[in-house]
Short mmCIF file of C-alpha atoms and ligand atoms in Angstrom, two decimals:
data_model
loop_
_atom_site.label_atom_id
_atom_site.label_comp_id
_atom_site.label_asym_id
_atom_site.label_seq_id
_atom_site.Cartn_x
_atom_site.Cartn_y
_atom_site.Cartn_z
CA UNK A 117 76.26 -36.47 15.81
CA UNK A 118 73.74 -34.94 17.81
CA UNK A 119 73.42 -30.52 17.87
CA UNK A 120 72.90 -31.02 21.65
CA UNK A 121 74.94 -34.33 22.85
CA UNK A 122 77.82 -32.45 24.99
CA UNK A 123 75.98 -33.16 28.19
CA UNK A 124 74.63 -36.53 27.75
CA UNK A 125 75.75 -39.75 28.88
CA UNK A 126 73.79 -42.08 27.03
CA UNK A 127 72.45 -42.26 23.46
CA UNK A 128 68.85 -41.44 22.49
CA UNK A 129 66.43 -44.53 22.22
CA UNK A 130 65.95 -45.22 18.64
CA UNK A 131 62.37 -45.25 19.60
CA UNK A 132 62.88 -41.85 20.75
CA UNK A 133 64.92 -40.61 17.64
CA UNK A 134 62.19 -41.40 15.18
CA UNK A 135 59.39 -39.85 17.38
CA UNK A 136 61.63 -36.75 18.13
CA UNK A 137 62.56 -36.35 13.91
CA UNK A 138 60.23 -33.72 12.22
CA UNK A 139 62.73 -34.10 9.19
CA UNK A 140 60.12 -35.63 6.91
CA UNK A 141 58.08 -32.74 7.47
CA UNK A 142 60.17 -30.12 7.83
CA UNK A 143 62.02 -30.65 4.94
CA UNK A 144 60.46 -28.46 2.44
CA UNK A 145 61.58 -25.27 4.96
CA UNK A 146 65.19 -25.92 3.64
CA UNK A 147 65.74 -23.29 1.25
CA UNK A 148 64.09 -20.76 3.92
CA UNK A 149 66.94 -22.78 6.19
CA UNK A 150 69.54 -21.74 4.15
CA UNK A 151 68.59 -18.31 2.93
CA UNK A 152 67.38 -17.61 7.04
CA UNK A 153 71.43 -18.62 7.53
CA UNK A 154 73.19 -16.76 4.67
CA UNK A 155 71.71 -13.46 6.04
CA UNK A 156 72.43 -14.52 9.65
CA UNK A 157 76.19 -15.26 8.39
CA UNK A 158 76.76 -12.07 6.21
CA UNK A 159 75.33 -10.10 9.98
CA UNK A 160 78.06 -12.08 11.91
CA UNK A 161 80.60 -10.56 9.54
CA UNK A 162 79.38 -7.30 9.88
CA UNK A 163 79.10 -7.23 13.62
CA UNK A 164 82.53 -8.85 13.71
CA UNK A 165 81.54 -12.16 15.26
CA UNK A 166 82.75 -14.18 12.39
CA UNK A 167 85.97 -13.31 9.57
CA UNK A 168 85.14 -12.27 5.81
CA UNK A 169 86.71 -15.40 5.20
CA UNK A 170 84.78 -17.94 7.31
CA UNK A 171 81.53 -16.00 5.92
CA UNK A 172 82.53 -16.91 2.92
CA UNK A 173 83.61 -20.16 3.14
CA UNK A 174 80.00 -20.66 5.35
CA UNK A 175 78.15 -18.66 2.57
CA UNK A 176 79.74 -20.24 -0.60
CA UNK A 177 79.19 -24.20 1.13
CA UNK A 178 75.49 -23.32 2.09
CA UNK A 179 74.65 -21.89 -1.72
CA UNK A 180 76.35 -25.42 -2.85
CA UNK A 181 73.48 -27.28 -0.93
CA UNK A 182 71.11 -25.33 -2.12
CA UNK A 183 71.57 -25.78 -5.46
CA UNK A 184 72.24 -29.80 -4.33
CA UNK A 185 68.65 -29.94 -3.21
CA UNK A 186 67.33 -28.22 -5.88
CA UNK A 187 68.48 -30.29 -8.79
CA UNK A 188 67.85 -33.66 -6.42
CA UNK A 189 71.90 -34.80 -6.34
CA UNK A 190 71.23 -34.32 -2.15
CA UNK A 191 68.26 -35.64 -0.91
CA UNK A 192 66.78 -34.77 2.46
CA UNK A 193 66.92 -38.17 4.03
CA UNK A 194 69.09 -39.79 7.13
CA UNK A 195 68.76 -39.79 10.76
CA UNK A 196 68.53 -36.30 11.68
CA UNK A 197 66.48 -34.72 14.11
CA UNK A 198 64.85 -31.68 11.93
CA UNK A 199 65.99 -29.57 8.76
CA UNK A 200 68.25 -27.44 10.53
CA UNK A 201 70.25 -30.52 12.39
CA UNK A 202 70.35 -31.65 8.86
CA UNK A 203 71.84 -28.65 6.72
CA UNK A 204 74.41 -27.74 9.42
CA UNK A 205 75.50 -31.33 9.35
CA UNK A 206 75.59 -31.37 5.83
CA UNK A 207 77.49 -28.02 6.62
CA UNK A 208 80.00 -29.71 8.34
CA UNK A 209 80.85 -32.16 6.11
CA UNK A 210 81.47 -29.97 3.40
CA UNK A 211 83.81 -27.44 5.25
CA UNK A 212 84.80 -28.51 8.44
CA UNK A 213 85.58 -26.75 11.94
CA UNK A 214 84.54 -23.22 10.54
CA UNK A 215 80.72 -24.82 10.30
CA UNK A 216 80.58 -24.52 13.83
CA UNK A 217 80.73 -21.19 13.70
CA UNK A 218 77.41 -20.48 12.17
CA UNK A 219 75.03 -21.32 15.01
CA UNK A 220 77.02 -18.41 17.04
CA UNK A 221 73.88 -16.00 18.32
CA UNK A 222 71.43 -18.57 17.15
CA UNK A 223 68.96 -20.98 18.26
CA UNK A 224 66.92 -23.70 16.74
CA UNK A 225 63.90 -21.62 18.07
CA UNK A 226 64.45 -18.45 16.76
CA UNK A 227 65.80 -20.52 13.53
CA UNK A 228 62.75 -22.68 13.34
CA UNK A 229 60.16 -19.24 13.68
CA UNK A 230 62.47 -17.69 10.86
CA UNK A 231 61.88 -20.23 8.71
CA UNK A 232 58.02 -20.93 9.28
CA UNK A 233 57.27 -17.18 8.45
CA UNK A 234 59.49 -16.87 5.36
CA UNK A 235 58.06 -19.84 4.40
CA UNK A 236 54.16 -18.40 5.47
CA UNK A 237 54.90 -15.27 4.11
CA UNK A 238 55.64 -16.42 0.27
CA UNK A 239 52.89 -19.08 0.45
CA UNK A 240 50.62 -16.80 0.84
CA UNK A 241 50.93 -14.58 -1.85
CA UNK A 242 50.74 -17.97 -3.55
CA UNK A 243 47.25 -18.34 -2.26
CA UNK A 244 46.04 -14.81 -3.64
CA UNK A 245 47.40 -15.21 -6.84
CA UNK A 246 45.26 -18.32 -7.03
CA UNK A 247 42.13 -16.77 -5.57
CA UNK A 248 42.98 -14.47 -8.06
CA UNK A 249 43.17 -16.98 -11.17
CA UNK A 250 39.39 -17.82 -9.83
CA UNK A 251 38.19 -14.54 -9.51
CA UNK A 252 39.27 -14.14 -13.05
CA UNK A 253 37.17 -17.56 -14.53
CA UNK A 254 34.14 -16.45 -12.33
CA UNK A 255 34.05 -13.08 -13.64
CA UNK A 256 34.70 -14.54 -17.32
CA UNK A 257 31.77 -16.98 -17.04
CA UNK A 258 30.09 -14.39 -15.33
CA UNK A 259 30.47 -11.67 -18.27
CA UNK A 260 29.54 -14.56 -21.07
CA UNK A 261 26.39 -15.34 -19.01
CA UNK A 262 24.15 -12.64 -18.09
CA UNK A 263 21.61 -15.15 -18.31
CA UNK A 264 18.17 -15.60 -15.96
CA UNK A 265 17.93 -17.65 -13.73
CA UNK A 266 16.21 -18.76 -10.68
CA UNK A 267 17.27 -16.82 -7.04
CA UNK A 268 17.04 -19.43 -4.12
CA UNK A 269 16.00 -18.91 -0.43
CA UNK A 270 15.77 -21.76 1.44
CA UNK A 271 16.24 -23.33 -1.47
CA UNK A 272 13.44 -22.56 -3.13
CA UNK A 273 12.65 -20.24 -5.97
CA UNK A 274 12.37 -17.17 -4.60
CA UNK A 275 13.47 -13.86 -7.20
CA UNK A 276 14.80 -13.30 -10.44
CA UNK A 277 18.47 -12.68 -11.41
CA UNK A 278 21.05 -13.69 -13.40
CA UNK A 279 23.78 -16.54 -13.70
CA UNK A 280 26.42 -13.70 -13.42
CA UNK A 281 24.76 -11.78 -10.31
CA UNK A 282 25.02 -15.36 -8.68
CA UNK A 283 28.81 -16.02 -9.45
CA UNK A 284 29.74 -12.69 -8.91
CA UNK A 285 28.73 -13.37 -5.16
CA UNK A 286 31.78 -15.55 -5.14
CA UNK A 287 33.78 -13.18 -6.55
CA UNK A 288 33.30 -10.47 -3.76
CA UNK A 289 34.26 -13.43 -1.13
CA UNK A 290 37.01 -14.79 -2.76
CA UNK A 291 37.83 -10.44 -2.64
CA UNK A 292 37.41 -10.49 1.01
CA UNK A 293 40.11 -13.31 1.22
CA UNK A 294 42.48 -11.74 -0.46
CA UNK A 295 42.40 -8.88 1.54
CA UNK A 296 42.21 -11.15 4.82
CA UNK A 297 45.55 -13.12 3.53
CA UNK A 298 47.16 -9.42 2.83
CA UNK A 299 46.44 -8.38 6.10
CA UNK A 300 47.64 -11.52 7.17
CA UNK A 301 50.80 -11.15 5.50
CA UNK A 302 50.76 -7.40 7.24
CA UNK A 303 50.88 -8.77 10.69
CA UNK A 304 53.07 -11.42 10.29
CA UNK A 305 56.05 -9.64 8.68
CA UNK A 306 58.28 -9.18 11.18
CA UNK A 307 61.60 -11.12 11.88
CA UNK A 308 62.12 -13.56 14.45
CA UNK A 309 66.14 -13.59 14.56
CA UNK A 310 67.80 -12.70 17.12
CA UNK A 311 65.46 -13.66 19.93
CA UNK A 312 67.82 -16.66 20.48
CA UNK A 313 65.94 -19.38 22.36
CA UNK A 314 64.30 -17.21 23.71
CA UNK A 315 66.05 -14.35 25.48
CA UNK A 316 67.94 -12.70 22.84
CA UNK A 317 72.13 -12.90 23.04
CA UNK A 318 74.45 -11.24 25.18
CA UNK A 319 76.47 -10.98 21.49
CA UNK A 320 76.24 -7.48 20.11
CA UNK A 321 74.23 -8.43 16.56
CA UNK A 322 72.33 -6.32 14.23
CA UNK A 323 68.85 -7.29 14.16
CA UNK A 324 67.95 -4.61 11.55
CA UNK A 325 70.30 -6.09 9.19
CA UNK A 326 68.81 -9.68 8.99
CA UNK A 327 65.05 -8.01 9.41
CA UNK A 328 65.80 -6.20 6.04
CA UNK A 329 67.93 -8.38 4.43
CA UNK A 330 65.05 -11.41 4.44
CA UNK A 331 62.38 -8.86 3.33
CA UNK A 332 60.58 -8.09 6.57
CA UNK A 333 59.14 -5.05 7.74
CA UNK A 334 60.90 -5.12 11.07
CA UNK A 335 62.48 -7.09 13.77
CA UNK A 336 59.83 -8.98 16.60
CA UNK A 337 59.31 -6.47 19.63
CA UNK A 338 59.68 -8.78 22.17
CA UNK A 339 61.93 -12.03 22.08
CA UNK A 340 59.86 -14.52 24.14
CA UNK A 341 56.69 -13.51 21.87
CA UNK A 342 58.99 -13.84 18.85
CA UNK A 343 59.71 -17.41 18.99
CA UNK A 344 57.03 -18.93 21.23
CA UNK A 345 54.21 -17.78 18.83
CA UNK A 346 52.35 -19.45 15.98
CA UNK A 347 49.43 -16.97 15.66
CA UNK A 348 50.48 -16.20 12.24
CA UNK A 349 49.74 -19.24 10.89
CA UNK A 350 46.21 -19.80 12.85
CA UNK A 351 45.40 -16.19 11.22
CA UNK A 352 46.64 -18.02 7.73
CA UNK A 353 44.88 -21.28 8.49
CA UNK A 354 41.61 -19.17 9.65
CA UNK A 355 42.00 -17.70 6.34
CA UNK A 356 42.35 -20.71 4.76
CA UNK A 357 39.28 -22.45 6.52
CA UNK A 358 36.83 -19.34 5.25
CA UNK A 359 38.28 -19.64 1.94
CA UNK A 360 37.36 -23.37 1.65
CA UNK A 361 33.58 -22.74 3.19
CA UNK A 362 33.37 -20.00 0.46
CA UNK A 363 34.75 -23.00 -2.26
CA UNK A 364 32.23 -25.66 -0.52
CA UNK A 365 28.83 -23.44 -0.94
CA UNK A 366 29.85 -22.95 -4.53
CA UNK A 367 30.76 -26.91 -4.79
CA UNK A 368 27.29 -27.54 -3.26
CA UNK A 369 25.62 -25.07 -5.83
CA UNK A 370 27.63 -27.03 -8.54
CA UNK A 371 26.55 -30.51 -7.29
CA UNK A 372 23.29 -29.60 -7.51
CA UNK A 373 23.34 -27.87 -10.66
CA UNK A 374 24.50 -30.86 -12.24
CA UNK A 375 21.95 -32.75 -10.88
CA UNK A 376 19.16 -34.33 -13.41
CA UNK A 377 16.56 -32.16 -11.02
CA UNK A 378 18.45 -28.90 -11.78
CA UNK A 379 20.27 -29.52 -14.88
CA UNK A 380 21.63 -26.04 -14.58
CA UNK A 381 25.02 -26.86 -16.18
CA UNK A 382 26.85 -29.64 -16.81
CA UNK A 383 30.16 -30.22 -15.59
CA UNK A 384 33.07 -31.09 -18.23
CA UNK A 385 34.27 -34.69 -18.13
CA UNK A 386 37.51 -33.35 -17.15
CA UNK A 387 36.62 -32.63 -13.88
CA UNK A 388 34.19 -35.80 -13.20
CA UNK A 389 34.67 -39.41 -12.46
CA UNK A 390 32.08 -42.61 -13.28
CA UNK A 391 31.01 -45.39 -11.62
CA UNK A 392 32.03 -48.83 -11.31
CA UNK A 393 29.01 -50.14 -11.63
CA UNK A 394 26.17 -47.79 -12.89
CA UNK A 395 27.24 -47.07 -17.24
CA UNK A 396 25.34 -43.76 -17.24
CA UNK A 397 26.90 -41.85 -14.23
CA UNK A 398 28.61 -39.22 -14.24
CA UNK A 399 29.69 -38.01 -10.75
CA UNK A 400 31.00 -34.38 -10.11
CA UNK A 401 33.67 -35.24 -8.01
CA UNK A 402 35.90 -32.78 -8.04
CA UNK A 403 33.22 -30.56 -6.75
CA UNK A 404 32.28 -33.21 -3.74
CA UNK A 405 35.71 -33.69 -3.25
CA UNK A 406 36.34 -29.85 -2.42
CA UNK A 407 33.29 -29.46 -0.11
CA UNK A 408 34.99 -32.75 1.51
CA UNK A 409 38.33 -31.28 2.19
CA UNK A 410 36.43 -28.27 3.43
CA UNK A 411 36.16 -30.02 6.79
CA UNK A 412 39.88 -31.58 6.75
CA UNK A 413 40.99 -27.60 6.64
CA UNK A 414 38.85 -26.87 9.32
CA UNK A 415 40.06 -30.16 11.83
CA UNK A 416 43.87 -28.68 10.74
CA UNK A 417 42.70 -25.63 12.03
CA UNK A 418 41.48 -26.62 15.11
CA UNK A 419 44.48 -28.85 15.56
CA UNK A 420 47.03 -26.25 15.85
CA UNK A 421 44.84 -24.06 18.08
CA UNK A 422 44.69 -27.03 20.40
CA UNK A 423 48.31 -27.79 20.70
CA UNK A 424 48.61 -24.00 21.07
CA UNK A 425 45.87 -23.56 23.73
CA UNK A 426 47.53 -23.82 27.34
CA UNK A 427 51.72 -23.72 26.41
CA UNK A 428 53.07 -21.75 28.91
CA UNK A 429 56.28 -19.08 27.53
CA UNK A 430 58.29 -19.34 25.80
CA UNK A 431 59.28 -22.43 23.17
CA UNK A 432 58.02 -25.96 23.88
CA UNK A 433 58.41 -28.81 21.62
CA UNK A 434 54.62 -28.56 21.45
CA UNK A 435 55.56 -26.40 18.72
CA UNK A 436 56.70 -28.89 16.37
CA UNK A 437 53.83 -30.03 15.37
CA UNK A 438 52.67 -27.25 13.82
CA UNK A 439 54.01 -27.48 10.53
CA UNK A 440 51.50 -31.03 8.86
CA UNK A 441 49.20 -29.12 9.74
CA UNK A 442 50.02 -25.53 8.50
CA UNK A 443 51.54 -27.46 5.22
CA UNK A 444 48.52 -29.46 4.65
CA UNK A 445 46.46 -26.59 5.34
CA UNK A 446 48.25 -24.59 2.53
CA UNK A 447 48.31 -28.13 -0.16
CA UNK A 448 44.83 -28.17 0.25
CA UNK A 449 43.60 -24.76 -0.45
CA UNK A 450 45.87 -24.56 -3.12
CA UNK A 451 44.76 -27.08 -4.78
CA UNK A 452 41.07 -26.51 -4.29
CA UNK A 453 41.32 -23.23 -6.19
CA UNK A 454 42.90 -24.17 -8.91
CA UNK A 455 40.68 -27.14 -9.34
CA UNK A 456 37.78 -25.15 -9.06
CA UNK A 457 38.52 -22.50 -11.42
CA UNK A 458 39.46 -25.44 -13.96
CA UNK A 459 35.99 -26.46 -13.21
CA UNK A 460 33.91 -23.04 -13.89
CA UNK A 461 36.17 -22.07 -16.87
CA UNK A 462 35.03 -25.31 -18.77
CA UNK A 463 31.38 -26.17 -17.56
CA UNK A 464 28.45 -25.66 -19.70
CA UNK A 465 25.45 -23.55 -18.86
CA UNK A 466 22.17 -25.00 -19.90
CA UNK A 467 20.50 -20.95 -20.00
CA UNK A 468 17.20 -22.95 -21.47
CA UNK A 469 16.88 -24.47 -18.40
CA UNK A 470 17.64 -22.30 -15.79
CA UNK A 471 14.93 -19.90 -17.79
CA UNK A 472 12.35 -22.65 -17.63
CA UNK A 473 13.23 -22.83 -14.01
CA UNK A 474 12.22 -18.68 -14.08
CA UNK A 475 8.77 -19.63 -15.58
CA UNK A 476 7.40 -21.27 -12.53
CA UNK A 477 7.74 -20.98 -8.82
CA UNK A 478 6.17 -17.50 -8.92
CA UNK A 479 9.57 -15.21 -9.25
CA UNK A 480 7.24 -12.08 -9.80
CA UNK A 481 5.21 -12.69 -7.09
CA UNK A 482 7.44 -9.84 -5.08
CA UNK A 483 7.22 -7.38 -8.01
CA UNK A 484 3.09 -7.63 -8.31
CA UNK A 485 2.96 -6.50 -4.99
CA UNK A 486 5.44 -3.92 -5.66
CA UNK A 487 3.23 -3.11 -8.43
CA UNK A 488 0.38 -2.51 -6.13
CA UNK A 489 2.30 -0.14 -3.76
CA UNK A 490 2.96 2.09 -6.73
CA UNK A 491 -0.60 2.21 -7.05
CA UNK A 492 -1.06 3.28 -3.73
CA UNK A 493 -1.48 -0.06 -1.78
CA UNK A 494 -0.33 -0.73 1.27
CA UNK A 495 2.93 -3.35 1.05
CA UNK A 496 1.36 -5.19 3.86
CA UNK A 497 -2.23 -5.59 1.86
CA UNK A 498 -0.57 -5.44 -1.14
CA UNK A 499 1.37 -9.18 0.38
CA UNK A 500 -1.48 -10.42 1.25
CA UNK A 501 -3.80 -9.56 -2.33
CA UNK A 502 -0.69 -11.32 -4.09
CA UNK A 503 -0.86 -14.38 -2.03
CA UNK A 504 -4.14 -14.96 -3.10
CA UNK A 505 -3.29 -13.90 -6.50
CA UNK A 506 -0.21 -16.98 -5.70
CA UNK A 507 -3.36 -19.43 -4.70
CA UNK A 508 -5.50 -18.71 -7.84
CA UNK A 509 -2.70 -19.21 -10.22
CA UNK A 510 -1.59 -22.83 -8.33
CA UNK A 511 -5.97 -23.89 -8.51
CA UNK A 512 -5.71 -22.91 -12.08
CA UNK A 513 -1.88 -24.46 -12.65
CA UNK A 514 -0.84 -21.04 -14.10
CA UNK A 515 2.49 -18.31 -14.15
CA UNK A 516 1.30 -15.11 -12.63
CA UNK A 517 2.15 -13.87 -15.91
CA UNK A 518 -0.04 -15.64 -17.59
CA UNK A 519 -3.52 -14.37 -15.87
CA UNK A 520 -5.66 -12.47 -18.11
CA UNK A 521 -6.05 -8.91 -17.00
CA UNK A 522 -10.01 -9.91 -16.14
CA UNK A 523 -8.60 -12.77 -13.77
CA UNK A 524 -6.82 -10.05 -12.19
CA UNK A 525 -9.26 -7.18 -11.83
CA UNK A 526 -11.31 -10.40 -10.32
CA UNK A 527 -8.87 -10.62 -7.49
CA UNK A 528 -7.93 -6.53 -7.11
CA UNK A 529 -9.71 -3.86 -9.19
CA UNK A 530 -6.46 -1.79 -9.12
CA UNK A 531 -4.38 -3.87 -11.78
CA UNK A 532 -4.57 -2.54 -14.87
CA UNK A 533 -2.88 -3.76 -18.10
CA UNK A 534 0.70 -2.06 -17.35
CA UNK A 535 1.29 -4.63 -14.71
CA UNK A 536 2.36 -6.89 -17.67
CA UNK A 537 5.49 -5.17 -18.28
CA UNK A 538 5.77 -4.23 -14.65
CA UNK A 539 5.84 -7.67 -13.72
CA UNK A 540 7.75 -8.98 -16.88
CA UNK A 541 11.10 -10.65 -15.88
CA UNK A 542 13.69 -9.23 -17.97
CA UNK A 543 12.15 -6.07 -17.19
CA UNK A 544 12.50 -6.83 -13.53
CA UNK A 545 16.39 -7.88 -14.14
CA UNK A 546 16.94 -4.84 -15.69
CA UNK A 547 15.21 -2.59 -12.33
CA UNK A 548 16.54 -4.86 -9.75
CA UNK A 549 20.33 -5.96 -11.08
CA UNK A 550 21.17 -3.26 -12.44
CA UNK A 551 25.08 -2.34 -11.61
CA UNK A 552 27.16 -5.27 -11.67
CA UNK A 553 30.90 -3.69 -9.85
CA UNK A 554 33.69 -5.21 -11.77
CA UNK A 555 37.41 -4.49 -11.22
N1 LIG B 229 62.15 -29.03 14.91
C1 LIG B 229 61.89 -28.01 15.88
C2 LIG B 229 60.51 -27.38 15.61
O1 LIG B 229 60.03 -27.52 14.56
C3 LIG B 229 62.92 -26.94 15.83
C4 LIG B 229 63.16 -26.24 17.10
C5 LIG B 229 63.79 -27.14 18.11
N2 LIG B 229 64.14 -26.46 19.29
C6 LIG B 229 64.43 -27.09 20.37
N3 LIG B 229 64.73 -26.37 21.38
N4 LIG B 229 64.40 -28.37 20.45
O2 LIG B 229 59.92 -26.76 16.46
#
């Protein structure tokens, strides 16, 4: 039995049924469905457009199904056109006429944009609590390894700092997330019933009621806007996408870290595959695989802001497909975080190298000219003395550090013997790094 069949004359191609069906996708809105319903039930009691006893009765069959799905003895399958068509049948079969009842100031759209935000709304505190779990490994690795290392610009060696400078950078993005996901979850938390499909009801209903009773802030303003918008879950999804360019620079850094060239760290076989053919590899996946999903987020992304671009007011079945996406989306960066903070909490850092990596590539090139303004130089000159200082030390296959203080007075007759400590590089951490902000 179709919601809708009063006024047709002929049934749906089966062709047509299938295509139409967004159950297999939809499904995992049903306990949103249901809860959506019970407050939209216990509101028609208490505006007196249903008896105590059919809210009951409506209430009491609707918890049953609940628990039904939950605990697998009813399983969201059958030819029906979406979750809704499928609870309310299942609705119907359990009590009857009164069944009917419940779809009384009600429509599939204003259901359907119920649902999707309830369902938005307590995924994403999901996601922070996750970006939270990583914050937490980044800034434990970080506080066990206030180690040197190499600073890269352009890839190349370029300052000194530490190895928990460095993955405290992610930690202040993965912050800015979280607050973009709480604002977010700010904007979005207002309450779609009652727009009906998309003009509200001529019944007199208490919008209020539901709006508080589901947890939102407030009821929707305006009733077309209410159920014809999905900007909610773009501002999610765009939140989403940043997140996952955030996790693919840091999957890049790991990639490379793990490389024979950098040999930075090595990742824990745990999170790292082999090959079928080469014995000695060992691949860091997980890492590749994050940076790779990076750009499926992104196409999901730009998927629902196509099929959004263009739809004139208010609901068109456009809409529908914006839940693989959204869902997808939300799998995805979910499962990203946790992998990657799985990943940092058990790699090993290989501090020997990344120190060797400090020794060359002129890290205190920056400082020595520093060293030079304090002596009254120029920073201009002072750039220019040290590059020479940079060419005498690559002829003679030397560290800066390593010139005696004759060499020096050779190239500039201002450097005396303090610029040893001046230009030392734990000395230079301990200038330059010095406050690391940790909540
Ligand atoms: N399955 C639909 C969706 O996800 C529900 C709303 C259907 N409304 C309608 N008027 N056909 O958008």
């Amino acid at each position: 039995m179709k919601l809708w069949g009063g006024r047709f004359r002929k049934e749906e191609n089966q062709l047509m049924e299938d295509f139409n069906s967004s159950l297999h996708v939809d499904k995992r809105l049903y306990s949103e469905d249901i809860n959506g319903s019970i407050a939209h039930v216990n509101m028609l009691v208490k505006c007196g457009l249903l008896t105590k006893e059919e809210g009951e009765s409506i209430k009491m069959s609707l918890l049953s199904i609940l628990e039904d799905i939950d605990n697998r003895t009813l399983a969201i399958e059958g030819n029906y056109e979406d979750i809704h068509s499928f609870i309310e049948a299942k609705l119907t079969e359990r009590i009857g006429e009164t069944a009917k009842k419940l779809h009384t100031a009600r429509s599939r759209n204003d259901q359907v944009a119920l649902d999707i935000r309830l369902y938005a709304k307590n995924k994403a505190l999901q996601v922070i609590g996750f970006i939270e779990g990583l914050q937490n490994t980044l800034k434990e690795k970080a506080e066990a390894n206030n180690v040197i290392m190499p600073g890269y610009t352009h890839l190349q060696r370029a300052q000194v700092v530490t190895l928990k400078h460095h993955l405290m950078a992610y930690y202040q993005m993965l912050d800015r997330d979280r607050k973009r996901i709480l604002n977010a979850i700010e904007i979005l938390d207002e309450c779609p019933l009652g727009c009906g499909a998309l003009a509200g009801t001529t019944h007199t209903i208490d919008r209020k009621m539901t709006a508080e009773e589901l947890g939102f802030s407030r009821p929707v303003s305006n009733f077309l806007d209410g159920v014809s918008d999905r900007d909610y879950l773009l501002e999610l999804m765009s939140s989403f996408s940043i997140i996952m360019m955030h996790l693919s620079r840091l999957s890049e850094e790991l990639v490379l870290w793990s490389s024979q060239e950098f040999k930075f760290i090595s990742i824990d076989d745990a999170y790292s595959t082999g090959s079928s053919i080469m014995p000695q590899k060992k691949n860091p996946d997980a890492a590749e695989l994050i940076r790779g999903k990076t750009g499926r987020v992104y196409g999901s992304l730009t998927s629902l802001l196509t099929t959004m671009k263009g739809l004139p007011l208010a609901y068109n079945k456009d809409m529908q497909e914006d839940k693989e996406p959204f869902f997808d989306t939300l799998d995805t960066v979910l499962s990203c975080l946790e992998i990657m903070s799985n990943m940092i909490s058990t790699m090993k850092v290989n501090t020997k190298n990344m120190k060797k990596a400090v020794k060359s590539g002129f890290l205190n090139a920056t400082e020595v000219a520093d060293y030079l303004v304090s002596k009254g130089t120029a920073f201009r000159d002072a750039h220019s003395i040290v590059g020479s200082i940079v060419i005498y030390c690559e002829d003679h296959n030397k560290g800066i550090e390593e010139l005696s203080l004759d060499e020096f007075k050779s190239i500039h007759p201002l450097i005396e013997e303090d610029l040893f400590e001046f230009i030392d590089y734990q000395n230079i951490l301990n200038k330059g790094i010095k406050v690391e902000i940790l909540k």
